[in-house]
């Protein structure tokens, strides 16, 4: 007789009653998206707001869908041992890791959804800088026909993507996609992570795996002795590191001015504290580097240590700084529903969840 397939046995087993899920997310349309994707026989959803949810309600659910910043304020009110799984609506979960003490549940991040949007944002800004789109806007405002008076063309300084070395700092799932898109458009791509070597694709952001190095990556550097060599090669540095004790202040003044290539572009779509532990420290680092003729010449900042960025911040008006309000990759309710539905099936079958956060590492 053929040996029974365990997966077939799971699929044919009687299904448990619907899992009751508490939705604390304020992502627009998330409840409707969840109901549209997850069959009623698999889950029953109850929605509350993080500000008004009661302790009694929090203690009734073993599965919660939540936004990290707001859930961090009520995570410790959940019954330890009763709560088993929280699905984050964000890729970054440092707010929960840092601001709550409850660790007795599985926390999963929103994985596999932000790579394309991050890549589009980074490519858009690199092209805008290299093609000097700001000057074109100024010319349009002044009704000036600038063609034929392009100093970049005259001096040979205008560069195509194929002329650039793009460095991905924090080469995980999102970083791999950003690098892949740049590579497809002709750029040379190098990577930097905590450990160098070939363990890159498919692993966590900073962790080695046994997977082969993607073919489009020219070189991989570690964050130890290799870091200076990495920064010295890059025309563009894209920071995608998470916020951990190892990454706070990672991009200090010395790195940005002495290690980075002269004229480099620094795009921060990771975490704001990569420039310093406080908002004031981050501003000092960025401004000192932007005013220095060496190293990084342009900053594109989508994430900031203080958000919203205060109107009094000198970053708004600095000619070498582009500020955007955390729009590189915005959570879409449909993505939350898709990722949650896939993990819910694994949860109900007793299988290992995907995108699980390591509490010790913080991502």
XYZ file of C-alpha atoms in Angstrom:
363
model
C 0.000 0.000 0.000
C 1.256 3.542 -0.751
C 2.512 5.562 2.200
C -0.007 8.299 3.135
C 1.121 11.833 2.375
C 1.090 13.926 5.604
C 0.023 17.009 3.652
C -2.992 15.126 2.264
C -3.919 14.012 5.754
C -3.812 17.628 6.958
C -5.866 18.827 4.007
C -8.500 16.133 4.542
C -8.671 16.479 8.316
C -11.811 17.998 9.878
C -11.438 21.763 10.047
C -11.576 23.433 13.461
C -14.151 26.103 14.149
C -13.319 29.588 12.768
C -10.458 31.375 14.461
C -11.588 34.527 16.218
C -9.355 37.419 15.153
C -9.154 40.853 16.767
C -8.403 43.615 14.253
C -6.757 46.633 15.898
C -5.305 48.044 12.700
C -6.183 51.513 11.472
C -5.047 50.790 7.911
C -7.937 52.001 5.704
C -10.113 49.143 4.458
C -8.217 46.387 6.254
C -11.288 44.713 7.788
C -13.107 44.545 4.453
C -9.973 43.233 2.764
C -9.553 40.501 5.368
C -13.179 39.414 5.026
C -12.877 39.374 1.245
C -9.867 37.042 1.277
C -10.387 34.814 4.317
C -13.414 32.464 4.161
C -15.906 32.820 7.009
C -15.354 29.162 7.894
C -11.697 29.962 8.630
C -11.926 33.181 10.661
C -14.367 35.484 12.397
C -13.166 39.092 12.648
C -13.864 41.633 15.397
C -12.646 45.213 15.036
C -11.747 47.657 17.802
C -9.525 50.707 18.018
C -6.226 50.592 19.925
C -7.272 53.623 21.947
C -10.586 52.228 23.200
C -10.098 48.445 23.326
C -10.661 47.106 26.835
C -8.454 44.735 28.798
C -11.260 42.185 28.806
C -11.417 42.265 25.004
C -7.652 41.949 24.643
C -7.666 38.869 26.862
C -10.295 37.099 24.758
C -8.253 36.703 21.555
C -5.338 34.485 20.617
C -4.854 36.104 17.192
C -4.570 39.858 16.560
C -3.905 41.969 13.440
C -2.356 45.285 14.466
C -0.189 48.280 13.594
C 3.105 48.175 15.577
C 3.135 51.755 16.963
C -0.384 51.564 18.427
C -0.249 47.899 19.445
C 2.955 48.551 21.394
C 0.861 50.612 23.817
C -1.511 47.753 24.612
C 0.594 44.619 24.043
C 1.386 44.207 27.722
C -2.319 44.275 28.558
C -2.876 41.043 26.617
C -3.136 37.868 28.678
C 0.187 36.080 28.615
C -0.279 32.590 27.366
C -3.662 33.376 25.800
C -2.313 35.539 22.974
C -0.532 33.266 20.511
C 0.021 35.281 17.329
C 0.104 38.934 16.220
C 0.258 39.809 12.527
C 1.882 43.191 11.978
C 0.602 45.454 9.224
C 4.093 46.944 8.841
C 7.377 45.442 7.683
C 9.177 47.072 10.616
C 8.174 45.976 14.110
C 10.738 47.804 16.253
C 7.988 49.780 18.026
C 6.608 46.559 19.522
C 10.017 45.101 20.282
C 11.213 48.225 22.083
C 8.091 49.440 23.845
C 6.491 46.272 25.195
C 7.701 43.475 27.445
C 5.305 40.703 26.432
C 7.215 38.139 24.379
C 4.936 35.131 24.847
C 3.473 35.072 21.363
C 4.625 34.816 17.745
C 4.984 38.172 16.007
C 5.001 38.134 12.203
C 5.919 41.099 10.040
C 4.275 42.089 6.764
C 6.762 40.372 4.487
C 7.030 40.006 0.740
C 5.044 43.096 -0.256
C 7.201 46.239 -0.186
C 10.083 45.422 -2.532
C 8.592 46.826 -5.728
C 7.417 50.082 -4.143
C 10.787 50.647 -2.459
C 12.584 49.984 -5.737
C 10.358 52.424 -7.629
C 10.974 55.133 -5.041
C 14.744 54.691 -5.075
C 15.056 54.542 -8.871
C 12.789 57.590 -9.220
C 14.950 59.724 -6.933
C 18.254 58.593 -8.410
C 17.022 59.471 -11.895
C 15.646 62.814 -10.668
C 19.046 63.690 -9.241
C 21.105 62.477 -12.175
C 18.837 64.227 -14.682
C 18.585 67.355 -12.489
C 14.812 67.478 -12.550
C 14.859 70.272 -9.948
C 16.551 72.547 -12.481
C 13.924 71.667 -15.096
C 11.160 72.649 -12.659
C 12.912 75.943 -11.967
C 13.285 76.602 -15.691
C 9.598 75.881 -16.257
C 8.610 78.289 -13.470
C 10.754 80.980 -15.102
C 9.620 80.067 -18.652
C 13.247 79.303 -19.571
C 13.998 76.811 -22.353
C 17.020 75.089 -20.851
C 17.878 72.692 -23.668
C 21.380 73.250 -24.970
C 22.602 74.849 -21.775
C 22.930 71.703 -19.726
C 26.185 71.893 -17.730
C 25.934 68.199 -17.033
C 25.912 67.280 -20.706
C 28.628 69.805 -21.532
C 30.953 68.466 -18.857
C 30.042 64.820 -19.337
C 28.786 64.552 -15.726
C 25.252 63.408 -16.467
C 25.202 59.686 -15.728
C 22.894 56.880 -16.740
C 22.058 54.077 -14.316
C 24.562 51.864 -16.109
C 27.287 54.246 -14.956
C 26.442 53.844 -11.275
C 27.396 51.473 -8.487
C 24.383 51.074 -6.204
C 25.034 49.745 -2.715
C 22.278 48.059 -0.712
C 22.850 48.404 3.028
C 20.658 45.787 4.688
C 20.303 43.126 2.031
C 17.178 41.211 2.988
C 13.944 40.516 1.200
C 13.260 44.161 0.300
C 16.905 44.982 -0.359
C 17.203 42.060 -2.739
C 14.308 43.372 -4.815
C 15.624 46.944 -4.832
C 19.014 45.678 -5.987
C 17.439 43.457 -8.620
C 15.509 46.353 -10.178
C 18.597 48.580 -10.296
C 20.572 45.727 -11.844
C 17.923 45.154 -14.533
C 18.242 48.836 -15.425
C 21.988 48.505 -15.887
C 23.476 49.529 -12.533
C 26.220 47.574 -10.826
C 24.907 46.338 -7.465
C 26.917 45.604 -4.324
C 25.550 44.532 -0.955
C 26.517 45.073 2.661
C 25.207 43.152 5.650
C 26.348 42.088 9.092
C 28.293 39.206 7.603
C 29.793 39.028 4.146
C 29.808 35.947 1.959
C 27.256 34.247 -0.249
C 24.430 33.718 2.239
C 21.997 36.345 0.978
C 18.860 35.425 -0.907
C 15.878 34.372 1.133
C 17.427 34.985 4.526
C 16.513 37.562 7.129
C 17.834 41.057 6.571
C 21.099 40.656 8.440
C 21.362 36.908 8.788
C 23.366 34.518 6.634
C 21.636 31.655 4.880
C 22.821 28.826 2.704
C 21.309 30.313 -0.443
C 23.552 31.327 -3.312
C 24.481 34.941 -3.941
C 22.124 36.432 -6.569
C 23.881 36.725 -9.892
C 23.216 40.452 -10.170
C 25.213 41.231 -6.997
C 28.805 42.039 -7.912
C 30.163 41.804 -4.366
C 28.986 41.350 -0.792
C 30.621 43.085 2.168
C 30.296 42.599 5.899
C 29.741 45.321 8.464
C 33.124 44.806 10.075
C 36.377 45.471 8.277
C 34.595 45.288 4.906
C 32.323 48.284 5.525
C 34.758 50.969 4.411
C 35.426 49.153 1.147
C 31.673 48.937 0.539
C 31.009 52.637 1.066
C 33.998 53.685 -1.011
C 32.579 51.880 -4.068
C 29.051 53.254 -4.011
C 27.695 56.106 -6.090
C 24.360 55.457 -4.362
C 23.845 53.989 -0.882
C 20.328 52.719 -0.143
C 19.804 52.116 3.562
C 17.264 49.396 4.347
C 18.519 48.313 7.756
C 16.071 47.715 10.617
C 16.310 49.634 13.871
C 18.441 47.586 16.254
C 21.202 48.450 18.736
C 23.702 47.520 16.008
C 22.243 49.963 13.462
C 21.521 53.061 15.567
C 24.045 55.704 14.486
C 25.542 53.357 11.903
C 25.781 56.175 9.332
C 27.824 58.644 11.355
C 29.695 61.722 10.128
C 32.924 59.822 9.563
C 31.211 57.191 7.434
C 29.290 59.752 5.390
C 32.233 62.092 4.773
C 35.406 59.985 4.951
C 34.274 56.527 3.908
C 31.632 57.337 1.298
C 32.580 58.159 -2.243
C 32.718 61.877 -3.050
C 29.470 62.972 -4.679
C 27.530 59.934 -3.459
C 23.775 59.872 -2.905
C 22.369 58.465 0.341
C 18.757 57.245 0.289
C 17.260 56.338 3.651
C 14.175 54.127 3.467
C 15.125 52.016 6.473
C 14.930 53.687 9.872
C 15.584 57.284 10.905
C 17.877 56.429 13.797
C 20.533 55.048 11.456
C 22.012 58.584 11.711
C 21.856 58.825 15.513
C 20.022 57.874 18.683
C 17.889 61.051 18.813
C 16.264 63.389 16.316
C 18.727 66.140 17.231
C 21.687 63.818 16.756
C 20.362 62.689 13.367
C 19.967 66.279 12.198
C 23.488 67.154 13.291
C 24.917 64.156 11.428
C 23.016 64.779 8.201
C 23.674 68.522 8.141
C 27.374 68.111 8.905
C 27.724 65.604 6.069
C 25.615 67.647 3.635
C 27.741 70.747 4.280
C 31.014 68.859 3.898
C 32.522 68.847 0.375
C 33.656 65.267 0.890
C 31.583 62.107 0.751
C 27.806 62.157 0.428
C 26.574 65.100 -1.626
C 22.818 64.418 -1.623
C 20.401 62.910 0.896
C 16.960 61.503 0.127
C 15.175 60.924 3.437
C 11.838 59.132 3.617
C 12.073 58.064 7.258
C 13.049 60.274 10.154
C 13.824 59.923 13.836
C 10.975 62.361 14.582
C 7.768 61.987 12.571
C 6.152 64.142 11.413
C 9.392 66.000 10.780
C 9.072 69.287 12.727
C 8.415 72.357 10.590
C 11.394 73.980 12.298
C 13.818 71.324 11.081
C 16.597 72.755 8.890
C 16.403 69.616 6.765
C 13.341 70.983 4.947
C 15.257 73.862 3.371
C 18.708 72.367 2.875
C 19.563 72.355 -0.859
C 21.222 68.941 -0.659
C 18.398 67.212 1.213
C 15.146 65.826 -0.180
C 12.473 65.139 2.430
C 9.465 62.882 1.832
C 6.854 61.895 4.457
C 7.339 58.102 4.697
C 5.738 57.393 1.335
C 8.308 55.057 -0.243
C 6.161 52.013 0.533
C 2.738 52.420 2.122
C 0.783 49.518 3.607
C -2.053 48.348 1.371
C -4.969 46.588 3.061
C -5.034 43.985 0.295
C -1.433 43.025 1.041
C -2.215 42.682 4.747
C -5.119 40.395 3.911
C -3.098 38.265 1.514
C -0.174 37.763 3.900
C -2.467 37.132 6.858
C -4.588 34.621 4.943
C -1.527 32.593 3.954
C -0.236 32.565 7.517
C -3.666 31.818 8.972
C -3.818 28.617 6.917
C -0.452 27.599 8.352
C -1.525 28.562 11.860
C -4.706 26.508 11.708
C -2.799 23.526 10.314
C -0.173 23.743 13.052
C 2.591 24.602 10.619
C 5.395 27.115 11.126
C 4.411 30.715 10.402
C 6.260 32.802 7.829
C 8.009 36.130 8.492
C 8.339 35.420 12.211
C 10.241 38.091 14.171
C 13.207 37.100 16.286
C 12.612 38.922 19.580
C 16.334 38.970 20.350
C 17.334 40.425 16.983
C 14.379 42.799 16.754
C 13.302 41.936 13.200
